[in-house]
PDB file of C-alpha atoms in Angstrom:
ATOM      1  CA  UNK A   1     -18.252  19.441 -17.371  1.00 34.00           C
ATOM      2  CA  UNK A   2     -21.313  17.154 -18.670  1.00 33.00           C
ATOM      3  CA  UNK A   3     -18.950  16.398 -21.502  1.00 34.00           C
ATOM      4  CA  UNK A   4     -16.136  14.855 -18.962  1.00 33.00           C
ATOM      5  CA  UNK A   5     -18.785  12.891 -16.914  1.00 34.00           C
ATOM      6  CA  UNK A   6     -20.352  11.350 -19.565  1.00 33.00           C
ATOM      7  CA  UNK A   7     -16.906  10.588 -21.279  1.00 31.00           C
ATOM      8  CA  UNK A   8     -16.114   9.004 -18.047  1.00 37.00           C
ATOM      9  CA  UNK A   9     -19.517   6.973 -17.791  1.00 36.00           C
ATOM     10  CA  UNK A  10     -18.494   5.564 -21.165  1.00 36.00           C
ATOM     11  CA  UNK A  11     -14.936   4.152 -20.292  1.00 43.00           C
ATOM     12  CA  UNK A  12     -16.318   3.186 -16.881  1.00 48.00           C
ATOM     13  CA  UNK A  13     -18.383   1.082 -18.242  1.00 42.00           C
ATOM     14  CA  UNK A  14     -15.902  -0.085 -21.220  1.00 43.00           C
ATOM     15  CA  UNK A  15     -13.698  -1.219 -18.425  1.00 66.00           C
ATOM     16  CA  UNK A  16     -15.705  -2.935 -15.734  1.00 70.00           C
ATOM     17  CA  UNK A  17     -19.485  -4.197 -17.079  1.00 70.00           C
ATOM     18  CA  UNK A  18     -22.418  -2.007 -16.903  1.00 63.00           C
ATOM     19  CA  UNK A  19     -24.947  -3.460 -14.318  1.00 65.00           C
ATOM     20  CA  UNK A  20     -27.876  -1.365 -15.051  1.00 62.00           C
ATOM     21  CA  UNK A  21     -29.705  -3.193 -12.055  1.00 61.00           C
ATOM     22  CA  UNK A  22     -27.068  -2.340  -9.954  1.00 60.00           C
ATOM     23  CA  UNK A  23     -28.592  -4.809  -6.598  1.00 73.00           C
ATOM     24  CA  UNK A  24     -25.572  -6.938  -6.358  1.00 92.00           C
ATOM     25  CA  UNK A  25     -24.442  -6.612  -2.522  1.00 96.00           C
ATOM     26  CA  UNK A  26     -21.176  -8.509  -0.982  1.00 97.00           C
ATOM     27  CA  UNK A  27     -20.683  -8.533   2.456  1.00 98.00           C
ATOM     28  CA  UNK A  28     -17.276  -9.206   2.956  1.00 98.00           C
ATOM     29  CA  UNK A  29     -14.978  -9.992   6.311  1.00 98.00           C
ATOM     30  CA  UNK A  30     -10.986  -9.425   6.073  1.00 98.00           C
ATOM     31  CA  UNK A  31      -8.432 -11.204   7.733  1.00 98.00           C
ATOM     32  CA  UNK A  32      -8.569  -8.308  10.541  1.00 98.00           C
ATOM     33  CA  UNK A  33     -12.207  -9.067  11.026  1.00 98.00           C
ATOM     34  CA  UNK A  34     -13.259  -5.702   9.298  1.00 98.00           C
ATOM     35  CA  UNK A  35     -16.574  -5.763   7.708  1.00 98.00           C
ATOM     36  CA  UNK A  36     -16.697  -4.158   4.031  1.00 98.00           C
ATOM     37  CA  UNK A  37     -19.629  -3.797   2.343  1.00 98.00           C
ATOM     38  CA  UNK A  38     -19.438  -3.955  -2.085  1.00 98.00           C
ATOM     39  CA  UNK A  39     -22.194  -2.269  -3.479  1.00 97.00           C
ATOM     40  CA  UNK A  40     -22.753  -2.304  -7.694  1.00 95.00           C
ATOM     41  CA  UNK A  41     -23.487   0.852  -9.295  1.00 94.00           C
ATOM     42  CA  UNK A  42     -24.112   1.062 -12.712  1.00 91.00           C
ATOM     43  CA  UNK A  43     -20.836   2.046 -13.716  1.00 91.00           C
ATOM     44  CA  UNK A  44     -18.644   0.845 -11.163  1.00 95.00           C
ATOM     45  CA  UNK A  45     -18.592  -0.163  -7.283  1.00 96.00           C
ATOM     46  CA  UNK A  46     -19.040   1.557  -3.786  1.00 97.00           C
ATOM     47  CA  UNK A  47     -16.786   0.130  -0.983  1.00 98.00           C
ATOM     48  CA  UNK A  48     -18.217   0.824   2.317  1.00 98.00           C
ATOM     49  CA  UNK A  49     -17.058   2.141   4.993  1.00 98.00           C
ATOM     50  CA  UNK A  50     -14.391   3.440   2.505  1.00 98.00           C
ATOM     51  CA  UNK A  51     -17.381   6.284   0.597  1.00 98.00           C
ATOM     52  CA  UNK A  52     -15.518   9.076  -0.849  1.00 98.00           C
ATOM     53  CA  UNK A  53     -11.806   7.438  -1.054  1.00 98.00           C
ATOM     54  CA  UNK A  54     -10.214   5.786  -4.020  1.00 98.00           C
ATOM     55  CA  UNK A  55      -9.987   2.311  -3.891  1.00 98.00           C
ATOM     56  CA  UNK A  56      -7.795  -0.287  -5.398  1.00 98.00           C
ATOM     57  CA  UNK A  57      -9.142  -3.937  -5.796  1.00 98.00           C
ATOM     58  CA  UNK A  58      -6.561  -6.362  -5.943  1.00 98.00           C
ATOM     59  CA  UNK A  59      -6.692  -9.857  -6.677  1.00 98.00           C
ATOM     60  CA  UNK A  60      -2.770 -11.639  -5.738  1.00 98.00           C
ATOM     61  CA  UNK A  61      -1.280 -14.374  -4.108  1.00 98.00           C
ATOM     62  CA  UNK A  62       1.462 -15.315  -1.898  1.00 98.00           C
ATOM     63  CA  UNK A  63       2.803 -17.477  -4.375  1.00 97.00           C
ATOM     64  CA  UNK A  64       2.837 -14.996  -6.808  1.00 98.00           C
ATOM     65  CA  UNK A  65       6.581 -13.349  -7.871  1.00 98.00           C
ATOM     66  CA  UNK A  66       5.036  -9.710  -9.687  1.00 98.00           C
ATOM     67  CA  UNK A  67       2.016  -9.521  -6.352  1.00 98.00           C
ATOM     68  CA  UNK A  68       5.115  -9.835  -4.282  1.00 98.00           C
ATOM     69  CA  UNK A  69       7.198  -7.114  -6.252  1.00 98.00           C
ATOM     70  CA  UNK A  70       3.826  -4.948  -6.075  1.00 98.00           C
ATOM     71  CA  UNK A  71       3.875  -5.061  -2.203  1.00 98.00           C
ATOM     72  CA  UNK A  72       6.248  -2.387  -1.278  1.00 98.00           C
ATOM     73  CA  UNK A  73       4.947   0.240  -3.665  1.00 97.00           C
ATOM     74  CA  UNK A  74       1.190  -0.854  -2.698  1.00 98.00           C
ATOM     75  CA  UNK A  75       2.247  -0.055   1.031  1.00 98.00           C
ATOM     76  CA  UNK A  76       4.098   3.150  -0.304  1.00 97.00           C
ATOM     77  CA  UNK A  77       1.051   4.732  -1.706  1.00 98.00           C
ATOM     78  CA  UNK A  78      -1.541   3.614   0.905  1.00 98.00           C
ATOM     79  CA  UNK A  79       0.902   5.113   3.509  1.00 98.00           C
ATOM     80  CA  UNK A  80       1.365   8.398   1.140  1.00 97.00           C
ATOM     81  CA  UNK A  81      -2.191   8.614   0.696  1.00 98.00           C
ATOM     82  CA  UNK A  82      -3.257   7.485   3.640  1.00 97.00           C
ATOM     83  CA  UNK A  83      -6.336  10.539   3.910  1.00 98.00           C
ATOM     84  CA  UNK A  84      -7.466   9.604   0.098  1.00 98.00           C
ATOM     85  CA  UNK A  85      -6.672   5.875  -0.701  1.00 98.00           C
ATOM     86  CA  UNK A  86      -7.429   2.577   0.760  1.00 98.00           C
ATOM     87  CA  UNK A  87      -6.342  -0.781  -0.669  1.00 98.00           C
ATOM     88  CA  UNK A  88      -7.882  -3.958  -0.086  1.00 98.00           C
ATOM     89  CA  UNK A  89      -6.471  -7.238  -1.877  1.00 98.00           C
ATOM     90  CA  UNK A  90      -7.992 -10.659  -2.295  1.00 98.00           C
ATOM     91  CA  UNK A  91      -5.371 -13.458  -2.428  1.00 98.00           C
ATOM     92  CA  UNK A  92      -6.795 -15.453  -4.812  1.00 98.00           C
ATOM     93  CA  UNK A  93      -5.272 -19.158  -3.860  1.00 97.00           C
ATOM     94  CA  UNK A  94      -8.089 -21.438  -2.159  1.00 96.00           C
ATOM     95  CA  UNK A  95      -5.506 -23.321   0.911  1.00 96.00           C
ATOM     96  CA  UNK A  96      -4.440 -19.867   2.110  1.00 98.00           C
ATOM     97  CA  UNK A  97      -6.944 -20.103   4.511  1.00 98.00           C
ATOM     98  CA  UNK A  98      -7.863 -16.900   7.038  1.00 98.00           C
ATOM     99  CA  UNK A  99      -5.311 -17.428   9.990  1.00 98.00           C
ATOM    100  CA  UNK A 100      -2.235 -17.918   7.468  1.00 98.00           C
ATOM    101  CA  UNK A 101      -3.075 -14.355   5.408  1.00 98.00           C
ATOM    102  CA  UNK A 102      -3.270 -12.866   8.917  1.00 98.00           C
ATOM    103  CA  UNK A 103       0.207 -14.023   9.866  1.00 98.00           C
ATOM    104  CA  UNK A 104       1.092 -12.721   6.721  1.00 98.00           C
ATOM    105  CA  UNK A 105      -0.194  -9.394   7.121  1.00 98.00           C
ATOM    106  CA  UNK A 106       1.363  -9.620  10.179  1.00 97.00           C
ATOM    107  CA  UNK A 107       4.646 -10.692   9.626  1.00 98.00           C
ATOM    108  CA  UNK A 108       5.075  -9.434   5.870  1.00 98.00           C
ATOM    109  CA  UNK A 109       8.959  -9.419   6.159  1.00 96.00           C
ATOM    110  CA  UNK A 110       9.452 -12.256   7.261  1.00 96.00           C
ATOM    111  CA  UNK A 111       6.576 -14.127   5.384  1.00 98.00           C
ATOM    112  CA  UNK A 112       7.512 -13.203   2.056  1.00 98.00           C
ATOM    113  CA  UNK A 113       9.309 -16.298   0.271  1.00 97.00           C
ATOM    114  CA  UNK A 114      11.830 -14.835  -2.235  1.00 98.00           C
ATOM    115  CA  UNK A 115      12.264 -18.157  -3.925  1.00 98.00           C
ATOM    116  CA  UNK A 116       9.046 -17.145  -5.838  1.00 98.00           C
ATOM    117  CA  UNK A 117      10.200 -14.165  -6.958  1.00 98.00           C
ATOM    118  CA  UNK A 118      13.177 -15.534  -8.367  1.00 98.00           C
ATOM    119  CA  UNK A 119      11.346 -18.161  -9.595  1.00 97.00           C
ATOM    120  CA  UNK A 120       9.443 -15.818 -11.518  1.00 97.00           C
ATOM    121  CA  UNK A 121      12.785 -13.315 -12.448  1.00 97.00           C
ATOM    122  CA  UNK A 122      14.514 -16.887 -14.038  1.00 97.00           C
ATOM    123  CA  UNK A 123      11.336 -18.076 -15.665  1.00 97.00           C
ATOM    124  CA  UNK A 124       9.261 -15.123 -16.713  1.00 95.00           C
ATOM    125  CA  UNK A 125      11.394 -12.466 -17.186  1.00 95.00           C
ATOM    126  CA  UNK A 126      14.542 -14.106 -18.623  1.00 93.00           C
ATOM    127  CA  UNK A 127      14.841 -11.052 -21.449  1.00 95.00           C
ATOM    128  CA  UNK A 128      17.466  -8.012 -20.763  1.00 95.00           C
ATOM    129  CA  UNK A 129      14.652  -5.818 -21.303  1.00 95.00           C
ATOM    130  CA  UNK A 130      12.474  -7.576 -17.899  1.00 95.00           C
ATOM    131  CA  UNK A 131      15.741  -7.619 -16.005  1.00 93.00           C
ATOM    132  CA  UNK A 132      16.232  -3.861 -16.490  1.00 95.00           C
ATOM    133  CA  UNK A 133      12.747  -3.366 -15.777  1.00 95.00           C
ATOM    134  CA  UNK A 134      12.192  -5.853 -12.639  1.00 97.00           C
ATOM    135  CA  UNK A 135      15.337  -4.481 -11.119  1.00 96.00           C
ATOM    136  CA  UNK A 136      14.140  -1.405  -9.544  1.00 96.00           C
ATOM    137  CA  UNK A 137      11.242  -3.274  -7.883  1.00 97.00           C
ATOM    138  CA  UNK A 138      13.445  -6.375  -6.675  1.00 98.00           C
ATOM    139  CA  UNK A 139      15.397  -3.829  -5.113  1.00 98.00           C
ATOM    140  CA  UNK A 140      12.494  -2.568  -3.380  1.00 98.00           C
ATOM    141  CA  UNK A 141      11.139  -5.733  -1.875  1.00 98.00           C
ATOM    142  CA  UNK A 142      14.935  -6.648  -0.737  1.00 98.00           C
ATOM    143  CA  UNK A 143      14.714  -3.176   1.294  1.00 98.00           C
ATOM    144  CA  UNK A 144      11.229  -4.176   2.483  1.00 98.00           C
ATOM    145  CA  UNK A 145      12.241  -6.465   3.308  1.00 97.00           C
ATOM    146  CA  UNK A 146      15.239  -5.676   5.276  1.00 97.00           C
ATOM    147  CA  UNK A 147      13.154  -2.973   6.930  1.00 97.00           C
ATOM    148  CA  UNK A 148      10.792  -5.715   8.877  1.00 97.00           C
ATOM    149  CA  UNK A 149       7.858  -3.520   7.621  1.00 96.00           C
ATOM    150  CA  UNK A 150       4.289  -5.270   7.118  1.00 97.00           C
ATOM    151  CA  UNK A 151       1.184  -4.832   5.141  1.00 98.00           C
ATOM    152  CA  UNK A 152      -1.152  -2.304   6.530  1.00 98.00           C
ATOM    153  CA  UNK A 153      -4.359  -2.322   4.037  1.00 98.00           C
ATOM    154  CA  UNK A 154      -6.933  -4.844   3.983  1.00 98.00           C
ATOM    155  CA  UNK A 155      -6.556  -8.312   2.982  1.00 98.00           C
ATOM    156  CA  UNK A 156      -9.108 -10.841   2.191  1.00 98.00           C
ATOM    157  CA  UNK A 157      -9.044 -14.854   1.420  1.00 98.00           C
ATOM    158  CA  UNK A 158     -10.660 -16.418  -1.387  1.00 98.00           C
ATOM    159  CA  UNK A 159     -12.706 -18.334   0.969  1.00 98.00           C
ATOM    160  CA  UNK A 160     -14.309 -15.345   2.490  1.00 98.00           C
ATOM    161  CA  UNK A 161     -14.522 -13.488  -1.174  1.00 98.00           C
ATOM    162  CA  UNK A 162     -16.700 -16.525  -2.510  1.00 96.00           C
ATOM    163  CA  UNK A 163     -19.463 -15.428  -5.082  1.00 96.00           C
ATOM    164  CA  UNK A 164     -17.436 -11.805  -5.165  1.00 97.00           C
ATOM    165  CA  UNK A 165     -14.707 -12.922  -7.311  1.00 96.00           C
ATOM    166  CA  UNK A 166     -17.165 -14.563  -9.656  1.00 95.00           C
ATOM    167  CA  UNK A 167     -19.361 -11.510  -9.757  1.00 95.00           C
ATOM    168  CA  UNK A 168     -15.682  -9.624 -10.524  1.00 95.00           C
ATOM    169  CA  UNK A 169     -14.420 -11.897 -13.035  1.00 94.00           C
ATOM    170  CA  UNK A 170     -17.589 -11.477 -14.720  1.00 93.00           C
ATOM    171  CA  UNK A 171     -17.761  -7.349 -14.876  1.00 94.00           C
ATOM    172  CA  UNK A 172     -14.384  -7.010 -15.285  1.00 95.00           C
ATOM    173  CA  UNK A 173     -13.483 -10.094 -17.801  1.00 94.00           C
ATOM    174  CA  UNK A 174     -10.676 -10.899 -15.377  1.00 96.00           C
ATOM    175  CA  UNK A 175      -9.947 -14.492 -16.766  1.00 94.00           C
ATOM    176  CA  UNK A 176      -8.315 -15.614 -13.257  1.00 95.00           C
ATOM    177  CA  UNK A 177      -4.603 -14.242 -13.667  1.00 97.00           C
ATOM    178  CA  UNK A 178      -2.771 -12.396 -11.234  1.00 98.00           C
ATOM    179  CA  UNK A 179      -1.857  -9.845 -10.052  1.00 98.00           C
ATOM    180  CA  UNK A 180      -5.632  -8.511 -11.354  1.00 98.00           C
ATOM    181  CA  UNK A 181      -6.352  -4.555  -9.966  1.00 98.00           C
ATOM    182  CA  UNK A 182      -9.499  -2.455 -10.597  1.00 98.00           C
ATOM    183  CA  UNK A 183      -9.365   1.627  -9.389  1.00 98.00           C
ATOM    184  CA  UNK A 184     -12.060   2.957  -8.519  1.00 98.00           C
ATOM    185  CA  UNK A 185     -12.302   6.900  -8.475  1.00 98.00           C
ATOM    186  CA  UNK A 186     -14.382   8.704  -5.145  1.00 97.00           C
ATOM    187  CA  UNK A 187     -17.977   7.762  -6.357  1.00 97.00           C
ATOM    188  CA  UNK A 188     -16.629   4.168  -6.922  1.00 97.00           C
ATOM    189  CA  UNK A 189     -16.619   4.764 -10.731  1.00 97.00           C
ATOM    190  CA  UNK A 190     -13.825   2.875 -12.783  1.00 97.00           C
ATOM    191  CA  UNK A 191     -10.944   4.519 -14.102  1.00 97.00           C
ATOM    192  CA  UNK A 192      -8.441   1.826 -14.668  1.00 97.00           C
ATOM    193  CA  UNK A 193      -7.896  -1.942 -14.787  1.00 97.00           C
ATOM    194  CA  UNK A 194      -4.402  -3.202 -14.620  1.00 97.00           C
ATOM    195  CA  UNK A 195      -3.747  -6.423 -15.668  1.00 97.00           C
ATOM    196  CA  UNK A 196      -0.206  -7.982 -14.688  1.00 96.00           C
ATOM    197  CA  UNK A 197       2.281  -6.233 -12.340  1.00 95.00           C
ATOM    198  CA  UNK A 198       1.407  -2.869 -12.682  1.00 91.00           C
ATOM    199  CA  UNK A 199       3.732   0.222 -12.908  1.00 90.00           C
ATOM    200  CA  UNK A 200       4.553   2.777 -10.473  1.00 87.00           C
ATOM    201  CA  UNK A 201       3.866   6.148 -12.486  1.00 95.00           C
ATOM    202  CA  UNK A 202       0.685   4.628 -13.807  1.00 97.00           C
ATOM    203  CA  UNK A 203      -0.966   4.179 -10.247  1.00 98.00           C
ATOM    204  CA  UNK A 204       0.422   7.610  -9.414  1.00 97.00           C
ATOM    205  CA  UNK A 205      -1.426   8.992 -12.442  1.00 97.00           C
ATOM    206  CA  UNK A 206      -4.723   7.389 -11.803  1.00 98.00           C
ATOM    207  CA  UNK A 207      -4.640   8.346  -8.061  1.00 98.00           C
ATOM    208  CA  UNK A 208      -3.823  12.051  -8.895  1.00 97.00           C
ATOM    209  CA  UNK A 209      -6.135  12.577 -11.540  1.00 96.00           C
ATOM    210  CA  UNK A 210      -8.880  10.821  -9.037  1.00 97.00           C
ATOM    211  CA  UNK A 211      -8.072  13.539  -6.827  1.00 96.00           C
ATOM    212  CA  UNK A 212      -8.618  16.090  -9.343  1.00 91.00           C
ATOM    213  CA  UNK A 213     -12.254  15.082  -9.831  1.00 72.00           C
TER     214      UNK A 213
END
């Protein structure tokens, strides 16, 4: 057991910087006009009032065609998970102010512009190989879509994130692209960072072997 923790200690801190001093506080508002509290540790982050649940850190935008795609399998896991996992996502772009992320969250369906995604899809991912691969997940924001379903975890503006995504880009050598997500296990330890859209099994993975801990 004091094998796998340190192990662990050493790709925590491999992943997301080692603060040894550990006194960086954020204080943090969402769009909702929830409080969360980010706490350093030396080997990863405590989200309060979210102690003793995973937690993924996103950094996105609206504008952005693979945060978009991530949406409906973001909402499909926090609603799966919904006793172990809690999300909370910082669009990154500095005119989205407060009250237009909270129509957003409000009115994800009909919010979403699909002209960036297939901005993206002709662009970005012109190859047969990223068509076969994007398809599944077009698919999926189509029938989000469709559904009129919204976002339910915690969103955040850049505004209100200020110093935070400094302090991140720093400890996590995030370089400013998105989408940008950190997971942090129950003690707030790191356990992956996902650079780019990330895949479906692979968040699956890290949440189930951060319930096996």
């Amino acid at each position: 057991m004091r094998k796998i923790i340190l192990t662990l200690m050493v790709v925590s801190a491999f992943l997301f910087g080692a603060n040894e001093n550990a006194k960086d506080i954020y204080k943090i508002k969402t769009v909702s006009g929830k409080e969360l509290t980010f706490t350093d540790t030396p080997d990863g982050m405590i989200t309060s009032p979210y102690e003793g649940k995973i937690v993924f850190l996103e950094f996105w935008g609206t504008w952005c065609g693979p945060c978009l795609l991530s949406i409906p399998h973001h909402q499909a896991l926090q609603e799966k998970y919904k006793d172990d996992l809690r999300i909370v996502a910082i669009e990154t772009t500095p005119d989205v102010n407060a009250t237009k992320l909270l129509e957003f969250k409000k009115n994800t369906s009909k919010a979403i512009d699909f002209s960036k995604v297939q901005w993206f899809l002709d662009n970005k991912a012109k190859s047969a190989g990223a068509k076969e691969y994007f398809k599944k997940p077009v698919n999926e924001l189509k029938e989000f879509i469709k559904s009129g379903k919204n976002i339910t975890y915690d969103l955040i503006t850049s505004k209100d994130a200020g110093e935070f995504l400094y302090h991140i880009a720093n400890r996590a050598n995030w370089r400013g692209s998105i989408p940008f997500l950190i997971v942090f296990d129950k003690k707030g330890r790191v356990i992956d960072i996902v650079r780019g859209m990330p895949e479906e099994n692979r968040l699956i993975s890290d949440i189930n072997k951060a319930l096996q801990k």
